[in-house]
Coordinates of C-alpha atoms and ligand atoms in Angstrom, one line a residue:
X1 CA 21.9 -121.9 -22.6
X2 CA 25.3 -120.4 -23.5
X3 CA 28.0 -120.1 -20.8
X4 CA 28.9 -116.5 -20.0
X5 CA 31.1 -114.0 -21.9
X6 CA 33.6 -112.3 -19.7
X7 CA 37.1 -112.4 -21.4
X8 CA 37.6 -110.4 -24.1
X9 CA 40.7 -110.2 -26.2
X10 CA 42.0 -106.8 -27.9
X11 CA 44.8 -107.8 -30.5
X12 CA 46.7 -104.2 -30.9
X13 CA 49.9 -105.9 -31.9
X14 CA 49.6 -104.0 -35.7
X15 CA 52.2 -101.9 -36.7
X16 CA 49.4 -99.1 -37.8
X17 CA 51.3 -97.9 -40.8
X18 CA 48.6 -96.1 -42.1
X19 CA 49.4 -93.7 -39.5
X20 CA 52.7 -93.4 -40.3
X21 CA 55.0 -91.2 -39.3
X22 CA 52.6 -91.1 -36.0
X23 CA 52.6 -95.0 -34.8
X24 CA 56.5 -94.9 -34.8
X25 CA 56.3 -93.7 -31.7
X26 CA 52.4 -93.3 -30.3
X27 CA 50.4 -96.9 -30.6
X28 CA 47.2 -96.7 -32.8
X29 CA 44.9 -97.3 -30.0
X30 CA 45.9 -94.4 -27.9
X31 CA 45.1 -91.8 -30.4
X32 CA 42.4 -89.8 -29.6
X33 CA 38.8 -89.1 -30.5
X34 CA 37.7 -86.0 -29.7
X35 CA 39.3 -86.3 -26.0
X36 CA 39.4 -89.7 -25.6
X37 CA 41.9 -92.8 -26.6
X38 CA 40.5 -95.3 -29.3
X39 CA 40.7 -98.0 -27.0
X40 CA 39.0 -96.5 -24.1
X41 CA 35.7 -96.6 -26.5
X42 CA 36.5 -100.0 -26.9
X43 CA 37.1 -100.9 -23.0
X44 CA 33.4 -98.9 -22.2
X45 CA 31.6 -101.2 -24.8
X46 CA 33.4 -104.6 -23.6
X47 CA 32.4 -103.8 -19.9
X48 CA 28.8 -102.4 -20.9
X49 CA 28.6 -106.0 -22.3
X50 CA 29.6 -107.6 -18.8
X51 CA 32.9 -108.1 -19.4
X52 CA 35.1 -108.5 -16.6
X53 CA 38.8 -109.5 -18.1
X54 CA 40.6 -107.5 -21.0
X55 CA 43.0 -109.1 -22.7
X56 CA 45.5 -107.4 -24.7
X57 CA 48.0 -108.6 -27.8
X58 CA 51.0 -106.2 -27.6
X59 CA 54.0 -105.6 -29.3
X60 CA 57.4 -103.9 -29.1
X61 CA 56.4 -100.3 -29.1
X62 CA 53.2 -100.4 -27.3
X63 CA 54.3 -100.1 -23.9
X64 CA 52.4 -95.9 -23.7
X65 CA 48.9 -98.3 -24.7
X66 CA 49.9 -100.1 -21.3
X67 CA 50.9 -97.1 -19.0
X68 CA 47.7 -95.7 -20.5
X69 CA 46.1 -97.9 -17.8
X70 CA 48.0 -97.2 -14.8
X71 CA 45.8 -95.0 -12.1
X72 CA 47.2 -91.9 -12.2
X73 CA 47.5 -90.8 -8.2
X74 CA 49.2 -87.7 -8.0
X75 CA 46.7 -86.5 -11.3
X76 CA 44.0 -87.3 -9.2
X77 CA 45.1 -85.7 -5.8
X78 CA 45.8 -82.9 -7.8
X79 CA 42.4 -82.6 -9.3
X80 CA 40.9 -83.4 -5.9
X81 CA 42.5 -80.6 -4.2
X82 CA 41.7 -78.2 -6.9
X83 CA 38.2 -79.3 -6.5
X84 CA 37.5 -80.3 -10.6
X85 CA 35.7 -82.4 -9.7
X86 CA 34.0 -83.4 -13.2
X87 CA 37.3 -83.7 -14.2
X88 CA 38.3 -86.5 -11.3
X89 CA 35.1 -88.1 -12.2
X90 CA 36.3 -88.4 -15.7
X91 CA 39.5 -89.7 -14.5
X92 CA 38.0 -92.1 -12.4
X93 CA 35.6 -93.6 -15.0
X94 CA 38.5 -94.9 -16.7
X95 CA 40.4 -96.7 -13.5
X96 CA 40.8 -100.4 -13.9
X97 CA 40.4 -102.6 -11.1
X98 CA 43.6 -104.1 -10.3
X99 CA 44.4 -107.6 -12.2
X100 CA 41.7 -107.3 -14.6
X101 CA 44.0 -106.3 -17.6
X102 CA 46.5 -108.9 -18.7
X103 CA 49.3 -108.1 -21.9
X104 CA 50.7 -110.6 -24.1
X105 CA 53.2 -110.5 -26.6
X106 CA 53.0 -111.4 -30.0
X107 CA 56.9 -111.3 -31.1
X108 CA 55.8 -111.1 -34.7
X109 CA 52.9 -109.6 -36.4
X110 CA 51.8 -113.0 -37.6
X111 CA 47.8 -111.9 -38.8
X112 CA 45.0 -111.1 -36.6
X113 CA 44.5 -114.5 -36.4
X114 CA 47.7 -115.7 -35.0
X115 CA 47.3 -112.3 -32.3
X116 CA 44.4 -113.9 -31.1
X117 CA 45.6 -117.6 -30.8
X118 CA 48.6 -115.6 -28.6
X119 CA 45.7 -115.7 -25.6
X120 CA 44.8 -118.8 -25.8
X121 CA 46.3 -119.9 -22.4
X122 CA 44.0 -116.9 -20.8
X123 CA 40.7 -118.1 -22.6
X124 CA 41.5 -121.4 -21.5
X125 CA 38.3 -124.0 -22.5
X126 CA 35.5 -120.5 -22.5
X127 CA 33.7 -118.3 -25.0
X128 CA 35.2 -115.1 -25.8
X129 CA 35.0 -112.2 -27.3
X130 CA 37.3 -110.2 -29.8
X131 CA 37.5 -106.9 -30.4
X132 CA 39.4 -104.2 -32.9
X133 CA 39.5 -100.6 -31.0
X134 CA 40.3 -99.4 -34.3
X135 CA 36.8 -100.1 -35.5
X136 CA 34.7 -97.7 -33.6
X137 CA 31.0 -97.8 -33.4
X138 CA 28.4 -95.1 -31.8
X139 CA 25.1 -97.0 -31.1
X140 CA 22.2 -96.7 -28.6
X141 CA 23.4 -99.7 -27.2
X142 CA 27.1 -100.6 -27.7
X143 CA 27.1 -103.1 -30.3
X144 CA 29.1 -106.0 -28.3
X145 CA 26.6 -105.7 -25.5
X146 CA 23.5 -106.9 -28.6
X147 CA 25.8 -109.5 -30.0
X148 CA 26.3 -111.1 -26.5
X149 CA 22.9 -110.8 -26.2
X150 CA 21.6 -112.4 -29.3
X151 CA 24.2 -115.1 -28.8
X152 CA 22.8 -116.0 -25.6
X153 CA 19.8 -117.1 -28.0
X154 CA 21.6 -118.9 -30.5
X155 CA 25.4 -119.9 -29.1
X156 CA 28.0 -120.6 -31.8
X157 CA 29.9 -118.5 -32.9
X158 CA 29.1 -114.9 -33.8
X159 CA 30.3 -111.4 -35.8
X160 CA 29.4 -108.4 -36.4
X161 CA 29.0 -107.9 -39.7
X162 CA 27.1 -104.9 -41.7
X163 CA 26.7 -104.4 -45.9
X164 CA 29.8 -102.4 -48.0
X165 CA 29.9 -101.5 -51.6
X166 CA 31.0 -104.6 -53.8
X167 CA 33.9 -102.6 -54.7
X168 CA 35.0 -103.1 -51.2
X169 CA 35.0 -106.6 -50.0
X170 CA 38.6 -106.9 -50.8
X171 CA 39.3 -105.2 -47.4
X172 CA 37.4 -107.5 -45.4
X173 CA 36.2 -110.8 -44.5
X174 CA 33.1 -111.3 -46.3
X175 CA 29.9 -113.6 -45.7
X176 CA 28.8 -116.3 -47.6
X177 CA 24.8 -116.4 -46.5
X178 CA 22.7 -119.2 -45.6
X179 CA 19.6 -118.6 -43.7
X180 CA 18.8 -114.8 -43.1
X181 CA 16.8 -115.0 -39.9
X182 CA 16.5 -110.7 -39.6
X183 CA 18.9 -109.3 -37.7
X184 CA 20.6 -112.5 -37.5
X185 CA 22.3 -114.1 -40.4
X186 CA 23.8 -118.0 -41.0
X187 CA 26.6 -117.9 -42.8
X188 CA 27.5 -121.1 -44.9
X189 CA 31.4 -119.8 -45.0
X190 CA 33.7 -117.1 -44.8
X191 CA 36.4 -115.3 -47.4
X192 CA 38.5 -113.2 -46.1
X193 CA 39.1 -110.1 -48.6
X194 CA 37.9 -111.7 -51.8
X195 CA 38.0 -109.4 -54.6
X196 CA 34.4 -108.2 -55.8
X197 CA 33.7 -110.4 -58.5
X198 CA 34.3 -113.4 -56.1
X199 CA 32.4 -112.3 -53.1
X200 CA 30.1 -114.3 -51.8
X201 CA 28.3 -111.2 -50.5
X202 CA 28.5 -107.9 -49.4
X203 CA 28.0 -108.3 -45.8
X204 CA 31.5 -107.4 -44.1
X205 CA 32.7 -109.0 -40.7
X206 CA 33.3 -105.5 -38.8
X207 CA 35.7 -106.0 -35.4
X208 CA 33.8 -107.7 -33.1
X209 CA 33.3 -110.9 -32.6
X210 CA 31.9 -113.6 -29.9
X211 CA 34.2 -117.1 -30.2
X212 CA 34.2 -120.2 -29.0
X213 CA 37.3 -121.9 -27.7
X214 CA 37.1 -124.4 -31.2
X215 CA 38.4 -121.3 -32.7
X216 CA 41.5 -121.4 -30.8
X217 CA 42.4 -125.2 -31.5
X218 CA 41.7 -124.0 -35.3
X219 CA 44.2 -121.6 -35.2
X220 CA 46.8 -124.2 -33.6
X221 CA 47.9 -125.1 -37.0
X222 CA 49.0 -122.1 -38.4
X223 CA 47.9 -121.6 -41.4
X224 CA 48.6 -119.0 -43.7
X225 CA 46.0 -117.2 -45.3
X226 CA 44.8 -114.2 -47.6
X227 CA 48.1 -111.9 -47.5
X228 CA 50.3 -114.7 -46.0
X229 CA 49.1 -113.8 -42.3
X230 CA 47.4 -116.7 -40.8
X231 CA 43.6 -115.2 -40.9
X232 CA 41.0 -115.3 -38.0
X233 CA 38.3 -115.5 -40.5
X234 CA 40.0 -118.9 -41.7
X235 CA 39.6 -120.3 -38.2
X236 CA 36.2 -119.1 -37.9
X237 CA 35.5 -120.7 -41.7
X238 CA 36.7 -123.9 -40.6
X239 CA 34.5 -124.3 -36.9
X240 CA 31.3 -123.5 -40.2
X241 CA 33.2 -126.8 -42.1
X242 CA 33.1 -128.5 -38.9
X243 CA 29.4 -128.1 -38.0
X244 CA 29.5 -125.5 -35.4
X245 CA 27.1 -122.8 -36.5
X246 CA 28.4 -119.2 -37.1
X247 CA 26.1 -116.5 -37.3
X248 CA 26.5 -112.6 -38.7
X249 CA 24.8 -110.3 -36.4
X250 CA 23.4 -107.3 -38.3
X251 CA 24.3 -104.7 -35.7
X252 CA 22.2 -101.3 -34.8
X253 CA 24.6 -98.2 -35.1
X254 CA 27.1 -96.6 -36.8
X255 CA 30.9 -97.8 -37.5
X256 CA 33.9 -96.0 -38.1
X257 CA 36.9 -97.9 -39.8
X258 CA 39.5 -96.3 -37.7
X259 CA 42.0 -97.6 -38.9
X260 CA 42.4 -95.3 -41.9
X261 CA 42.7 -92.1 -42.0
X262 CA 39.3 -90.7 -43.7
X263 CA 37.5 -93.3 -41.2
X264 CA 39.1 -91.4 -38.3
X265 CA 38.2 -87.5 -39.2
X266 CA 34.6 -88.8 -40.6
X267 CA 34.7 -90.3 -36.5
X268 CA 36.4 -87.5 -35.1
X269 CA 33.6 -85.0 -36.4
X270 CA 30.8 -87.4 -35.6
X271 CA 32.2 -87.8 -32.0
X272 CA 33.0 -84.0 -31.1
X273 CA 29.1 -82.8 -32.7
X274 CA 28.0 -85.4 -30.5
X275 CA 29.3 -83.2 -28.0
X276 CA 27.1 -80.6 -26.2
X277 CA 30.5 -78.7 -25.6
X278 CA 32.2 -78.8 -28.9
X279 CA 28.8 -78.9 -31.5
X280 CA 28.1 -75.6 -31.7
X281 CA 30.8 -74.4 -32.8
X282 CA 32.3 -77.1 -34.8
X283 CA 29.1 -76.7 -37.0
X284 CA 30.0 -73.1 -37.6
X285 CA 33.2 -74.2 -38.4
X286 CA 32.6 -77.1 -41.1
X287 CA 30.0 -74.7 -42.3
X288 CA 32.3 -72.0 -43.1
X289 CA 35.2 -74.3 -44.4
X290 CA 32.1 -76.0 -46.7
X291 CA 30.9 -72.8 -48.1
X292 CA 34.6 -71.0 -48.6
X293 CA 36.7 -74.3 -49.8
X294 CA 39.4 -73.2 -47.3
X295 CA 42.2 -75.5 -46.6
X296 CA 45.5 -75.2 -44.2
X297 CA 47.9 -73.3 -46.1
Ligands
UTP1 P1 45.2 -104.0 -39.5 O1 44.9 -104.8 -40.7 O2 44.4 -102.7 -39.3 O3 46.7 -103.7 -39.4 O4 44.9 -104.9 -38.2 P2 47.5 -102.6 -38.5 O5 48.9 -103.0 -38.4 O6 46.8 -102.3 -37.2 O7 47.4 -101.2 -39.4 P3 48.0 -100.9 -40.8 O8 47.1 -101.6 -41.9 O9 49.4 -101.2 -40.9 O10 47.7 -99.4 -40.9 C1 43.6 -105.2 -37.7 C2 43.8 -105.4 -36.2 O11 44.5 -106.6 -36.0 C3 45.6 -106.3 -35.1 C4 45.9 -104.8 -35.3 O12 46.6 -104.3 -34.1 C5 44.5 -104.3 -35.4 O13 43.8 -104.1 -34.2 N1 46.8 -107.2 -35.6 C6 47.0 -107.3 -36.9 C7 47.6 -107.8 -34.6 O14 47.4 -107.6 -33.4 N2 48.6 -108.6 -35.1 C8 48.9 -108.7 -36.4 O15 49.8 -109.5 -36.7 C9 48.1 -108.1 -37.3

């Protein structure tokens, strides 16, 4: 059986500038949807998915990301002796218990890959799992929490991974199929962003992944890939050339590429109709927007 997932790391070290002029001073991760900071989505799918030790990349400028995560005592008193009480619940629901969040540095935005090799003292000789708050996704069950689960079946190595227009795979990592086993897919090898012409598929690897520590020693050389950044999908390519099985994991639910900007209204509409409080009228709203062609002046 496959050991137990409970560290996950969250590289964040990016310098968001499609956000620009935003991220020069608030981080990516701490914008919100709807009411709520992108990585707090991402911290209530890790620990729906039994993990128990968040692992943050940082860099220079992220340091309101990490205050994000202080308890805020005097907030809470306040809201206590006020008596908002659904308020102090809401508050509490994000508390973290003491010592379960650890920050590392990555002095230089290196790749993803290289942000994740940055925590490899904290994983240590365990599985792991990886994920990118900017990629958001709604689901009945949080997506991490059925890749965990389906790993448990097959061990390996395992990512999320769902189908994109061809004209896209030149902004992701990209499958190369073996066995198709349903939800479950074998992958023979991994590109990261080849152009469409020289995809090996359209399935995507979406931000989340479940890693074994191989991955780690992979990344120990440093090698640059796609872009000149030194690529986690190249690690994860070379465990496949190695013999250790990697597997896509078709996940149920819907994903929002937070990360741009289009990604991040399509989310923030999804997210607030979602909301008994906001949908009625927000409908109105994009209703009378659609049907007049009004823009801000
Ligand atoms: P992106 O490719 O989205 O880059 O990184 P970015 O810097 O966040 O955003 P843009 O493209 O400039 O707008 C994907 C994920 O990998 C992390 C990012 O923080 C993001 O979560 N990352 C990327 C690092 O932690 N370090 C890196 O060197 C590169």
């Amino acid at each position: 059986m496959a050991r137990k997932v409970t560290k996950a790391i969250f590289p964040v070290a990016g310098m968001g500038t499609r956000f620009l002029p935003a991220t020069k001073s608030v981080p990516k991760e701490i914008m919100t949807l709807v009411d709520r900071p992108l990585v707090q989505y991402a911290i209530d799918e890790a620990r729906a998915a039994g993990i128990t030790e968040f692992i943050f990349v940082t860099s220079r400028g992220k340091s309101a990301l990490e205050d994000y995560f202080d308890h805020n005592q005097i907030l809470e008193q306040t809201l206590k002796d006020k008596g908002k009480d659904d308020l102090l619940a809401t508050l509490e629901a994000t508390n973290m218990e003491s010592g379960a969040i650890a920050y590392i540095r990555q002095h230089k935005a290196l790749g993803l890959g290289h942000a994740v090799w940055c925590a490899r003292r904290l994983i240590g000789d365990e599985p792991f799992a990886v994920m990118l708050p900017d990629d958001v996704i709604a689901g009945q069950k949080p997506c991490l929490q059925q890749m965990i689960e389906a790993y448990e079946e097959t061990g390996g190595n395992m990512v999320a991974t769902m189908e994109v227009p061809s004209e896209k795979t030149s902004s992701y990592g990209v499958l190369d199929v073996g066995d198709n086993i349903g939800q479950v897919v074998r992958a023979r090898g991994m590109v990261e962003k080849p152009k469409p012409d020289e995809a090996p598929s359209n399935l995507a690897v979406i931000g989340r992944y479940v890693l074994r520590p191989s991955v780690l020693y992979n990344l120990n050389q440093n090698k640059l890939g796609s872009g000149g950044e030194i690529q986690l999908t190249d690690a994860i390519a070379e465990d496949i050339r190695n013999g250790v099985p990697v597997f896509g994991y078709k996940f149920d639910g819907q994903r929002f590429d937070c990360g741009s900007k289009a990604g991040f209204l399509q989310a923030t509409v999804a997210f607030a109709l979602a909301r008994e409080d906001l949908r009625d009228d927000l409908r109105q709203y994009l209703h009378d927007v659609v049907a007049t062609g009004q823009a801000a002046q």
